[in-house]
Amino acid sequence: MAYGSIGDVRAAPTILHLDMDAFFAAAEQASKPSLRGKPVIVGGLGPRGVVSTASYEARSFGVRSAMPMAQARRLCPNAAYLVPRFQLYRTVSEQVMELLGRLSPLVEPLSLDEAFVDLEAGGVAFGSAAAQEAGERLRRDIRAVTGLSGSVGLAGSKMLAKIASEQAKPDGLVLIEPGTERGLLAPMPVRILPGVGPATGEHLRRAGMTTVADLAEAGEDELVRLLGKSHGASLYRMAAGHDDRPVVAERDTKSVSVEDTFDVDLHDRVRIMTEVGRLADRCVQRLRASGHSGRTIVLKVRRYDFSTLTRSETLRGPTDDPGVVREAAGRLLDSVDTTGGVRLLGVGVSGLADYTQEDLFAQAAEERAAEGRAAEGQAVEERAAEEPETEEPPVAAAEAEPVEDPAQRRWLAGHDVTHAEYGPGWVQGSGVGRVTVRFETPTSLVPGRVRTFRVDDPGLEPSEPLPLVETTERLPLVEKDETETATGTETETGIGMGIGTDGKVETVAGAGTPAGQESPLARRPKSRSEGGGPGSGAAMSRP
């Protein structure tokens, strides 16, 4: 079968796809010098948690994204297990997206760490050489601004650009020249194509189709027979390399939702209702933050036997009122049998609009309320004039706002703290009334010292993440690595306490660098420009 260029792709590789390398885990390693070059796994630490991102060091043990955390612990027991810090990830993502925006006005973000860019629209590149230079410059700028690495793919279509960035991992650049697309796609597994998941892949395997070339040779009619008209026709076009999807700068949000998986199945109906109300409030917060309202309220319930039920209710008009969403979700819950137990709950809002039904009447309602307040005030004045003067009773003292009990504070593994005496650091773990903190900053050249405190230590406070790259005067460095308790007693170096969401104490290994070992910075995977590649550094895989 002859392969050539494809009519639906551009004549020049001017569509760029950027995918940051092991983004969450890499950000944690960049901010914590003691974890550089060591296995780091970010995700939910509870018994039902899943891996969000694993560093390349952890991937060499077989750990992958979306893997159950319990399985990851069996495969890599000595990794550092950290709770995600989305505030830090969003900050770094904004820096990366700003760099992409300098290349072109057409930037299509797919997630915090992934985006397409149309280089032609920005006038940056119209040919292969200029596109490659733009990609290399972007990688250098990302490294300079964030301290992290990203992999870049360049091609004439979005599908091929994404495939190229996959081949470039980690910390590389791959450009697919026009005219080579079909030859590149032919030997690849069918799962490389968008829309081919595990179920479709298995269905195709049973039909004898395991590579993209098999799909192209089978023909559109056969794929339509196997997969249906829409999916079959689309997959045939993809297998032939046809992809004319444009880079879209803004995507319309279709729905907003939140969900929680519980460590232990919920059986108490009151507790379940409380959790639904809490999820409804969080959903409305996201809805308002996106500047939307919605008409359809959706409740998702996953029961003890993994069966998932979805219920929805459509309102007369769009709303962003937490009370309305909470009541609607409660009504939906009334129709669901939860006697066997619930392992997951979710609340969502769809049918989005950029206004609320209440807005149409808000001004009139406010005017009526103002008139009512004025009339009530006048009546009070008239009654006061008729009544004899009496001594006013003493005014009750205003209720003091509740003060957080320091002993009840939760110290999540990996999160930032600051101490009045020792400065900034991060939580290695906590449990049995103690919290272990390593005091170091992203600019430290050696691992910082570790100290253990009571969880209610008055000098210890949560803090904001520090920038990954130094922008001002360098902070003083810690000159030695020692583990010390709050009373000054030295303990073993390199291991700190950790805690899961169930409150059990665990150890977090790999937090120190024994004397005489090679610097972690020297062990990072080399970039392609430095002579690295798939064989140098960790295994290639998606974050």
Coordinates of C-alpha atoms in Angstrom, one line a residue:
M1 CA 0.0 0.0 0.0
A2 CA 1.5 3.4 -1.0
Y3 CA 1.6 6.2 1.5
G4 CA 1.8 9.9 0.7
S5 CA 0.7 13.2 1.9
I6 CA -2.9 13.9 3.0
G7 CA -5.2 16.4 1.5
D8 CA -6.9 17.4 4.8
V9 CA -3.7 18.4 6.6
R10 CA -1.7 21.5 6.1
A11 CA 1.2 21.7 3.8
A12 CA 3.5 22.8 6.7
P13 CA 3.7 21.5 10.3
T14 CA 2.3 24.7 11.8
I15 CA 0.0 23.2 14.4
L16 CA 1.8 22.8 17.7
H17 CA 0.8 20.6 20.6
L18 CA 2.4 21.1 24.0
D19 CA 2.2 18.5 26.8
M20 CA 4.0 19.2 30.1
D21 CA 6.0 16.3 31.4
A22 CA 4.5 14.6 34.4
F23 CA 3.2 18.0 35.3
F24 CA 1.9 17.6 38.9
A25 CA 4.8 15.4 40.0
A26 CA 7.4 17.5 38.2
A27 CA 6.0 20.7 39.9
E28 CA 6.4 18.9 43.3
Q29 CA 9.9 17.9 42.6
A30 CA 10.8 21.4 41.4
S31 CA 9.5 22.9 44.7
K32 CA 11.0 20.2 46.9
P33 CA 14.7 19.7 46.3
S34 CA 14.8 16.6 48.6
L35 CA 12.4 14.8 46.1
R36 CA 14.3 15.5 42.9
G37 CA 15.3 12.4 41.1
K38 CA 13.1 10.2 43.4
P39 CA 9.7 8.6 42.8
V40 CA 6.9 11.0 43.5
I41 CA 3.2 10.1 43.2
V42 CA 0.5 12.7 43.5
G43 CA -3.2 11.8 44.1
G44 CA -5.8 10.9 46.6
L45 CA -4.1 9.2 49.6
G46 CA -7.2 7.4 50.9
P47 CA -7.9 3.7 50.4
R48 CA -10.0 4.6 47.4
G49 CA -7.7 7.3 46.0
V50 CA -6.3 7.1 42.5
V51 CA -3.0 8.3 41.1
S52 CA -3.3 11.7 39.4
T53 CA 0.3 11.9 38.2
A54 CA 3.5 9.8 38.7
S55 CA 7.0 11.1 38.2
Y56 CA 9.1 9.3 35.6
E57 CA 11.1 7.7 38.4
A58 CA 7.8 6.2 39.7
R59 CA 6.8 5.0 36.3
S60 CA 9.8 2.8 36.0
F61 CA 8.1 0.7 38.8
G62 CA 4.9 0.4 36.7
V63 CA 2.9 3.2 38.3
R64 CA 0.5 5.0 35.9
S65 CA -2.1 7.8 36.1
A66 CA -5.6 6.7 37.1
M67 CA -4.2 3.6 38.8
P68 CA -5.7 2.8 42.3
M69 CA -3.4 4.3 44.9
A70 CA -3.4 1.0 46.8
Q71 CA -1.9 -0.7 43.7
A72 CA 0.7 2.1 43.3
R73 CA 1.8 1.6 46.9
R74 CA 2.4 -2.1 46.3
L75 CA 4.4 -1.4 43.1
C76 CA 6.4 1.5 44.6
P77 CA 6.3 1.4 48.4
N78 CA 9.2 3.8 48.9
A79 CA 7.8 6.7 46.8
A80 CA 6.8 10.1 48.3
Y81 CA 2.9 10.2 48.2
L82 CA 1.6 13.7 48.1
V83 CA -1.8 15.4 48.1
P84 CA -2.3 17.7 45.0
R85 CA -1.7 21.4 45.3
F86 CA -3.9 22.8 42.6
Q87 CA -3.2 26.4 43.5
L88 CA 0.5 25.9 42.5
Y89 CA -0.5 23.9 39.3
R90 CA -2.9 26.6 38.2
T91 CA -0.3 29.3 38.8
V92 CA 2.3 27.5 36.7
S93 CA -0.3 26.7 34.0
E94 CA -1.1 30.4 33.7
Q95 CA 2.6 31.1 33.1
V96 CA 2.7 28.5 30.4
M97 CA -0.5 29.6 28.7
E98 CA 0.9 33.2 28.7
L99 CA 3.9 32.0 26.8
L100 CA 1.7 30.2 24.3
G101 CA -0.4 33.3 23.9
R102 CA 2.7 35.2 22.7
L103 CA 3.1 32.7 19.8
S104 CA -0.5 33.0 18.5
P105 CA -3.9 34.3 19.3
L106 CA -5.3 30.8 18.6
V107 CA -4.5 28.8 21.7
E108 CA -6.8 25.9 22.6
P109 CA -6.2 24.7 26.2
L110 CA -7.2 21.1 26.8
S111 CA -6.2 21.0 30.5
L112 CA -3.8 22.7 32.9
D113 CA -0.8 21.2 31.2
E114 CA -1.8 20.6 27.6
A115 CA -2.8 22.9 24.6
F116 CA -2.8 23.3 20.9
V117 CA -1.4 26.4 19.1
D118 CA -1.9 27.6 15.6
L119 CA 1.5 29.1 14.6
E120 CA 0.2 30.3 11.3
A121 CA -2.4 32.5 12.9
G122 CA 0.3 34.2 14.9
G123 CA 2.5 34.7 11.9
V124 CA 5.3 32.8 13.7
A125 CA 5.8 30.1 11.2
F126 CA 4.7 29.1 7.7
G127 CA 7.3 26.3 7.1
S128 CA 9.1 23.5 8.8
A129 CA 12.2 25.3 9.8
A130 CA 10.4 28.2 11.4
A131 CA 8.0 25.9 13.2
Q132 CA 10.8 23.9 14.7
E133 CA 12.6 27.0 15.8
A134 CA 9.3 28.3 17.4
G135 CA 8.9 24.9 19.2
E136 CA 12.5 24.9 20.5
R137 CA 12.2 28.5 21.7
L138 CA 9.0 27.7 23.5
R139 CA 10.6 24.8 25.4
R140 CA 13.5 27.0 26.4
D141 CA 11.1 29.7 27.6
I142 CA 9.0 27.3 29.6
R143 CA 12.2 26.0 31.3
A144 CA 13.3 29.5 32.1
V145 CA 10.0 30.7 33.5
T146 CA 8.7 27.6 35.3
G147 CA 11.8 25.4 35.8
L148 CA 9.7 22.5 34.2
S149 CA 10.0 20.7 30.9
G150 CA 7.4 20.2 28.2
S151 CA 7.2 18.1 25.1
V152 CA 6.3 19.6 21.8
G153 CA 4.7 18.0 18.7
L154 CA 4.5 19.8 15.3
A155 CA 2.4 18.6 12.4
G156 CA -0.2 19.7 9.8
S157 CA -3.2 18.6 11.9
K158 CA -4.2 18.4 15.6
M159 CA -4.3 14.6 15.7
L160 CA -0.8 14.3 14.2
A161 CA 0.6 17.1 16.4
K162 CA -0.7 15.2 19.5
I163 CA 0.9 12.0 18.3
A164 CA 4.2 13.8 17.8
S165 CA 4.2 15.2 21.3
E166 CA 3.6 11.7 22.6
Q167 CA 6.7 10.5 20.7
A168 CA 8.7 13.5 22.0
K169 CA 8.3 12.6 25.7
P170 CA 10.0 13.3 27.9
D171 CA 11.4 16.8 27.3
G172 CA 11.7 16.6 23.5
L173 CA 10.4 17.9 20.2
V174 CA 9.1 15.8 17.2
L175 CA 8.1 17.3 13.9
I176 CA 6.1 15.3 11.4
E177 CA 7.0 16.4 7.9
P178 CA 4.2 16.8 5.4
G179 CA 4.1 13.7 3.1
T180 CA 5.1 11.3 5.8
E181 CA 1.9 11.1 7.8
R182 CA 0.4 7.8 6.5
G183 CA 3.7 6.0 6.7
L184 CA 4.0 7.1 10.3
L185 CA 0.5 6.1 11.3
A186 CA 0.4 2.7 9.6
P187 CA 2.3 0.6 12.1
M188 CA 0.9 2.3 15.2
P189 CA -1.7 0.5 17.4
V190 CA -5.3 1.5 16.9
R191 CA -5.5 3.0 20.4
I192 CA -3.3 5.9 19.2
L193 CA -6.3 7.3 17.4
P194 CA -8.8 9.7 19.2
G195 CA -12.0 7.9 20.1
V196 CA -10.5 4.4 20.4
G197 CA -10.7 3.4 24.1
P198 CA -10.3 0.0 25.7
A199 CA -13.8 -1.3 24.6
T200 CA -13.5 -0.2 21.0
G201 CA -9.9 -1.4 20.9
E202 CA -10.9 -4.9 22.1
H203 CA -13.8 -5.0 19.6
L204 CA -11.4 -4.2 16.7
R205 CA -8.9 -6.7 18.0
R206 CA -11.4 -9.5 17.8
A207 CA -12.1 -8.4 14.2
G208 CA -8.4 -8.8 13.4
M209 CA -7.5 -5.1 13.4
T210 CA -4.7 -4.1 15.6
T211 CA -2.8 -1.4 13.7
V212 CA -3.9 1.8 11.9
A213 CA -2.9 0.2 8.6
D214 CA -5.4 -2.5 9.3
L215 CA -8.2 0.0 9.7
A216 CA -7.3 1.9 6.5
E217 CA -7.2 -1.4 4.6
A218 CA -10.5 -2.6 6.0
G219 CA -12.3 0.3 4.4
E220 CA -15.1 2.6 5.6
D221 CA -18.0 0.2 5.0
E222 CA -16.5 -2.5 7.2
L223 CA -15.8 0.0 10.1
V224 CA -19.3 1.3 9.8
R225 CA -20.6 -2.2 10.0
L226 CA -18.6 -2.9 13.1
L227 CA -18.9 0.4 15.0
G228 CA -21.9 2.2 13.6
K229 CA -22.2 4.9 11.0
S230 CA -20.9 7.9 13.0
H231 CA -18.1 6.2 14.9
G232 CA -17.0 4.0 12.0
A233 CA -16.9 6.8 9.4
S234 CA -15.0 9.1 11.8
L235 CA -12.5 6.4 12.7
Y236 CA -11.8 5.6 9.0
R237 CA -11.0 9.2 8.3
M238 CA -8.7 9.3 11.3
A239 CA -7.0 6.1 10.1
A240 CA -6.4 7.7 6.7
G241 CA -4.9 10.7 8.4
H242 CA -7.8 13.1 7.6
D243 CA -8.2 15.7 10.4
D244 CA -9.3 19.2 9.5
R245 CA -10.3 20.3 13.0
P246 CA -9.3 23.9 13.5
V247 CA -7.6 25.2 16.7
V248 CA -10.4 26.8 18.7
A249 CA -9.3 29.6 21.1
E250 CA -12.4 29.4 23.3
R251 CA -14.5 26.3 24.0
D252 CA -18.1 26.6 25.2
T253 CA -18.6 25.1 28.6
K254 CA -21.4 22.5 28.5
S255 CA -21.7 21.6 32.1
V256 CA -20.2 22.2 35.6
S257 CA -20.0 19.4 38.1
V258 CA -18.2 18.1 41.3
E259 CA -18.1 14.7 42.8
D260 CA -16.5 12.9 45.7
T261 CA -15.5 9.2 46.3
F262 CA -15.7 8.2 49.9
D263 CA -13.2 6.1 51.7
V264 CA -16.0 4.1 53.3
D265 CA -19.5 3.5 51.9
L266 CA -22.1 5.9 53.3
H267 CA -25.2 4.3 54.7
D268 CA -26.7 7.0 56.9
R269 CA -29.4 8.8 54.9
V270 CA -28.8 12.1 56.8
R271 CA -25.1 12.0 56.1
I272 CA -25.7 11.3 52.4
M273 CA -28.1 14.2 52.2
T274 CA -25.6 16.4 53.9
E275 CA -22.9 15.4 51.4
V276 CA -25.2 16.2 48.5
G277 CA -25.9 19.6 49.9
R278 CA -22.2 20.3 50.3
L279 CA -21.5 19.1 46.7
A280 CA -24.3 21.4 45.5
D281 CA -22.7 24.4 47.2
R282 CA -19.3 23.6 45.7
C283 CA -20.9 23.1 42.2
V284 CA -22.5 26.5 42.4
Q285 CA -19.2 28.1 43.4
R286 CA -17.6 26.7 40.2
L287 CA -20.7 27.7 38.2
R288 CA -20.4 31.3 39.4
A289 CA -16.7 31.4 38.9
S290 CA -17.2 30.5 35.3
G291 CA -19.8 33.2 34.9
H292 CA -22.6 30.9 34.1
S293 CA -26.0 29.7 35.4
G294 CA -27.8 26.5 34.4
R295 CA -31.3 25.0 34.0
T296 CA -30.7 21.3 34.5
I297 CA -29.5 19.8 37.9
V298 CA -27.9 16.4 37.7
L299 CA -27.3 14.0 40.6
K300 CA -24.8 11.1 40.2
V301 CA -24.9 8.2 42.7
R302 CA -22.5 5.2 42.6
R303 CA -23.7 2.5 44.9
Y304 CA -21.8 -0.2 46.8
D305 CA -22.0 -2.6 43.9
F306 CA -20.4 -0.1 41.5
S307 CA -23.8 0.5 39.7
T308 CA -24.1 4.2 38.8
L309 CA -27.4 6.0 38.7
T310 CA -28.0 9.4 37.2
R311 CA -31.0 11.6 37.9
S312 CA -31.8 15.1 36.5
E313 CA -34.3 17.8 36.9
T314 CA -34.8 20.8 34.5
L315 CA -35.9 24.1 36.1
R316 CA -38.1 26.7 34.5
G317 CA -35.2 29.0 34.0
P318 CA -31.4 29.1 34.6
T319 CA -30.2 29.7 38.1
D320 CA -27.0 30.0 40.1
D321 CA -28.7 30.1 43.5
P322 CA -27.1 27.5 45.9
G323 CA -30.4 27.1 47.7
V324 CA -32.3 26.2 44.4
V325 CA -29.6 23.8 43.3
R326 CA -29.4 22.2 46.8
E327 CA -33.2 21.7 46.9
A328 CA -33.3 20.2 43.4
A329 CA -30.4 17.8 44.2
G330 CA -32.2 16.8 47.4
R331 CA -35.4 16.0 45.5
L332 CA -33.4 13.9 43.0
L333 CA -31.8 12.0 45.9
D334 CA -35.3 11.1 47.2
S335 CA -35.8 8.9 44.1
V336 CA -32.6 6.9 44.7
D337 CA -32.4 3.8 46.9
T338 CA -29.2 4.1 49.0
T339 CA -29.8 1.3 51.5
G340 CA -26.9 -0.8 50.3
G341 CA -24.4 2.0 50.7
V342 CA -23.0 4.8 48.5
R343 CA -19.3 5.0 47.4
L344 CA -19.5 8.2 45.2
L345 CA -21.8 11.2 44.9
G346 CA -21.8 14.0 42.3
V347 CA -23.8 17.1 41.6
G348 CA -23.7 18.9 38.3
V349 CA -25.4 21.7 36.4
S350 CA -26.0 21.7 32.6
G351 CA -28.0 23.7 30.1
L352 CA -25.7 26.6 30.8
A353 CA -26.5 30.3 30.2
D354 CA -24.7 33.6 30.9
Y355 CA -27.6 35.0 32.8
T356 CA -30.1 33.8 35.5
Q357 CA -33.9 33.9 35.4
E358 CA -33.8 35.8 38.6
D359 CA -31.9 38.7 36.9
L360 CA -35.0 39.5 34.9
F361 CA -36.9 40.5 38.0
A362 CA -34.0 41.5 40.4
Q363 CA -34.4 45.2 39.9
A364 CA -38.2 45.2 40.5
A365 CA -37.8 42.9 43.5
E366 CA -35.1 45.2 45.0
E367 CA -37.4 48.3 44.5
R368 CA -40.3 46.5 46.2
A369 CA -38.0 45.4 49.1
A370 CA -36.8 49.0 49.5
E371 CA -40.3 50.4 49.6
G372 CA -41.2 47.8 52.2
R373 CA -38.2 48.7 54.3
A374 CA -39.1 52.4 54.1
A375 CA -42.7 51.8 55.1
E376 CA -41.6 49.6 58.0
G377 CA -39.2 52.3 59.2
Q378 CA -41.9 54.9 59.1
A379 CA -44.2 52.7 61.2
V380 CA -41.5 52.1 63.8
E381 CA -40.9 55.9 64.1
E382 CA -44.6 56.5 64.6
R383 CA -44.9 53.9 67.4
A384 CA -41.8 55.2 69.1
A385 CA -43.3 58.7 69.2
E386 CA -46.4 57.4 70.9
E387 CA -44.6 55.3 73.6
P388 CA -43.1 56.9 76.7
E389 CA -39.3 57.0 76.9
T390 CA -37.7 54.1 78.8
E391 CA -34.1 53.3 79.5
E392 CA -32.7 51.2 76.7
P393 CA -31.6 47.7 77.8
P394 CA -28.0 46.9 77.5
V395 CA -27.0 45.7 74.0
A396 CA -25.9 42.1 74.0
A397 CA -22.3 41.5 73.0
A398 CA -21.9 40.4 69.4
E399 CA -21.2 36.7 69.1
A400 CA -17.6 36.1 68.5
E401 CA -16.7 34.4 65.3
P402 CA -15.6 30.8 65.9
V403 CA -11.9 30.4 66.2
E404 CA -10.3 27.4 64.6
D405 CA -8.9 24.9 67.1
P406 CA -5.2 24.4 66.2
A407 CA -5.4 20.8 67.5
Q408 CA -8.1 20.0 64.8
R409 CA -6.0 21.3 61.9
R410 CA -5.3 18.8 59.1
W411 CA -1.7 18.8 57.7
L412 CA -1.8 17.3 54.3
A413 CA 1.3 15.6 52.9
G414 CA 3.1 17.9 50.5
H415 CA 1.3 21.1 51.4
D416 CA 3.1 24.3 52.2
V417 CA 3.6 25.6 55.7
T418 CA 5.7 28.3 57.4
H419 CA 7.1 28.4 60.9
A420 CA 7.7 31.5 62.9
E421 CA 11.3 30.4 63.7
Y422 CA 12.3 28.1 60.9
G423 CA 10.6 29.7 57.9
P424 CA 8.9 28.0 54.9
G425 CA 8.7 24.3 54.4
W426 CA 6.3 21.5 53.5
V427 CA 4.5 18.7 55.3
Q428 CA 6.1 15.3 55.0
G429 CA 3.3 13.7 57.0
S430 CA 1.3 13.8 60.2
G431 CA -0.4 11.5 62.7
V432 CA -0.8 10.7 66.4
G433 CA -0.8 14.4 67.2
R434 CA 2.5 15.2 65.4
V435 CA 3.4 16.8 62.1
T436 CA 6.7 16.4 60.3
V437 CA 8.0 19.3 58.2
R438 CA 11.0 19.6 55.9
F439 CA 12.2 23.2 55.8
E440 CA 13.4 23.9 52.2
T441 CA 12.5 26.1 49.3
P442 CA 12.5 25.6 45.5
T443 CA 15.8 27.5 45.3
S444 CA 17.6 25.4 47.9
L445 CA 20.6 23.5 46.5
V446 CA 20.5 20.8 49.1
P447 CA 17.7 19.1 51.0
G448 CA 16.5 21.0 54.0
R449 CA 16.4 19.9 57.6
V450 CA 13.4 18.0 59.0
R451 CA 11.6 18.8 62.3
T452 CA 8.6 17.3 64.1
F453 CA 6.1 19.4 66.0
R454 CA 2.8 19.0 67.8
V455 CA -0.1 19.5 65.4
D456 CA -1.2 22.5 67.5
D457 CA 2.2 24.2 67.5
P458 CA 1.4 28.0 67.6
G459 CA 4.3 28.8 65.4
L460 CA 3.2 26.6 62.5
E461 CA 0.8 27.9 59.9
P462 CA -0.4 26.9 56.4
S463 CA 1.1 29.1 53.7
E464 CA 1.0 29.8 50.0
P465 CA 3.2 27.9 47.5
L466 CA 6.5 29.6 46.7
P467 CA 7.5 30.4 43.0
L468 CA 9.4 27.5 41.4
V469 CA 11.9 29.9 39.8
E470 CA 13.8 32.5 41.6
T471 CA 12.8 36.0 40.5
T472 CA 14.5 38.1 43.3
E473 CA 17.4 37.7 45.6
R474 CA 18.2 34.1 46.4
L475 CA 17.0 32.9 49.8
P476 CA 19.6 31.7 52.3
L477 CA 20.4 28.0 51.9
V478 CA 20.3 25.3 54.6
E479 CA 23.8 24.0 54.9
K480 CA 23.2 20.6 56.4
D481 CA 20.5 17.9 56.3
E482 CA 19.4 16.7 59.7
T483 CA 16.2 15.5 61.2
E484 CA 15.3 17.1 64.5
T485 CA 12.3 17.0 66.8
A486 CA 10.8 20.1 68.3
T487 CA 12.8 19.4 71.5
G488 CA 16.1 19.3 69.5
T489 CA 16.6 15.5 69.5
E490 CA 18.1 14.2 66.3
T491 CA 16.5 11.2 64.5
E492 CA 17.0 9.3 61.3
T493 CA 17.5 11.3 58.1
G494 CA 15.6 10.7 54.9
I495 CA 12.3 9.3 56.3
G496 CA 9.4 11.3 57.6
M497 CA 5.9 10.4 58.8
G498 CA 3.1 10.4 56.3
I499 CA -0.6 10.1 56.7
G500 CA -3.5 9.1 54.5
T501 CA -7.0 10.6 54.5
D502 CA -7.9 7.8 56.9
G503 CA -5.6 9.3 59.5
K504 CA -3.2 6.4 59.7
V505 CA 0.5 7.1 60.0
E506 CA 2.8 6.0 57.3
T507 CA 6.4 6.6 56.2
V508 CA 7.4 8.8 53.3
A509 CA 10.8 7.6 52.1
G510 CA 13.2 9.2 49.7
A511 CA 13.1 12.6 51.3
G512 CA 16.8 13.0 51.7
T513 CA 20.0 12.6 49.7
P514 CA 22.7 10.5 51.5
A515 CA 26.2 12.0 51.5
G516 CA 28.3 11.0 48.6
Q517 CA 25.5 10.4 46.1
E518 CA 25.2 12.2 42.8
S519 CA 23.2 15.4 42.9
P520 CA 19.5 14.8 42.0
L521 CA 19.7 17.7 39.5
A522 CA 22.4 15.7 37.6
R523 CA 20.1 12.7 37.3
R524 CA 17.1 14.4 35.6
P525 CA 16.3 13.0 32.1
K526 CA 18.2 14.7 29.4
S527 CA 16.5 16.7 26.7
R528 CA 16.9 15.7 23.1
S529 CA 19.1 18.6 22.5
E530 CA 21.4 17.3 25.3
G531 CA 21.7 13.9 23.8
G532 CA 18.9 12.3 25.7
G533 CA 15.9 10.5 24.4
P534 CA 13.7 7.5 25.0
G535 CA 16.7 5.5 26.2
S536 CA 18.1 8.2 28.5
G537 CA 16.2 8.9 31.6
A538 CA 12.9 7.4 32.6
A539 CA 10.4 5.5 30.5
M540 CA 8.3 7.4 28.0
S541 CA 4.7 7.7 28.9
R542 CA 2.0 10.3 29.2
P543 CA 1.7 12.3 32.4

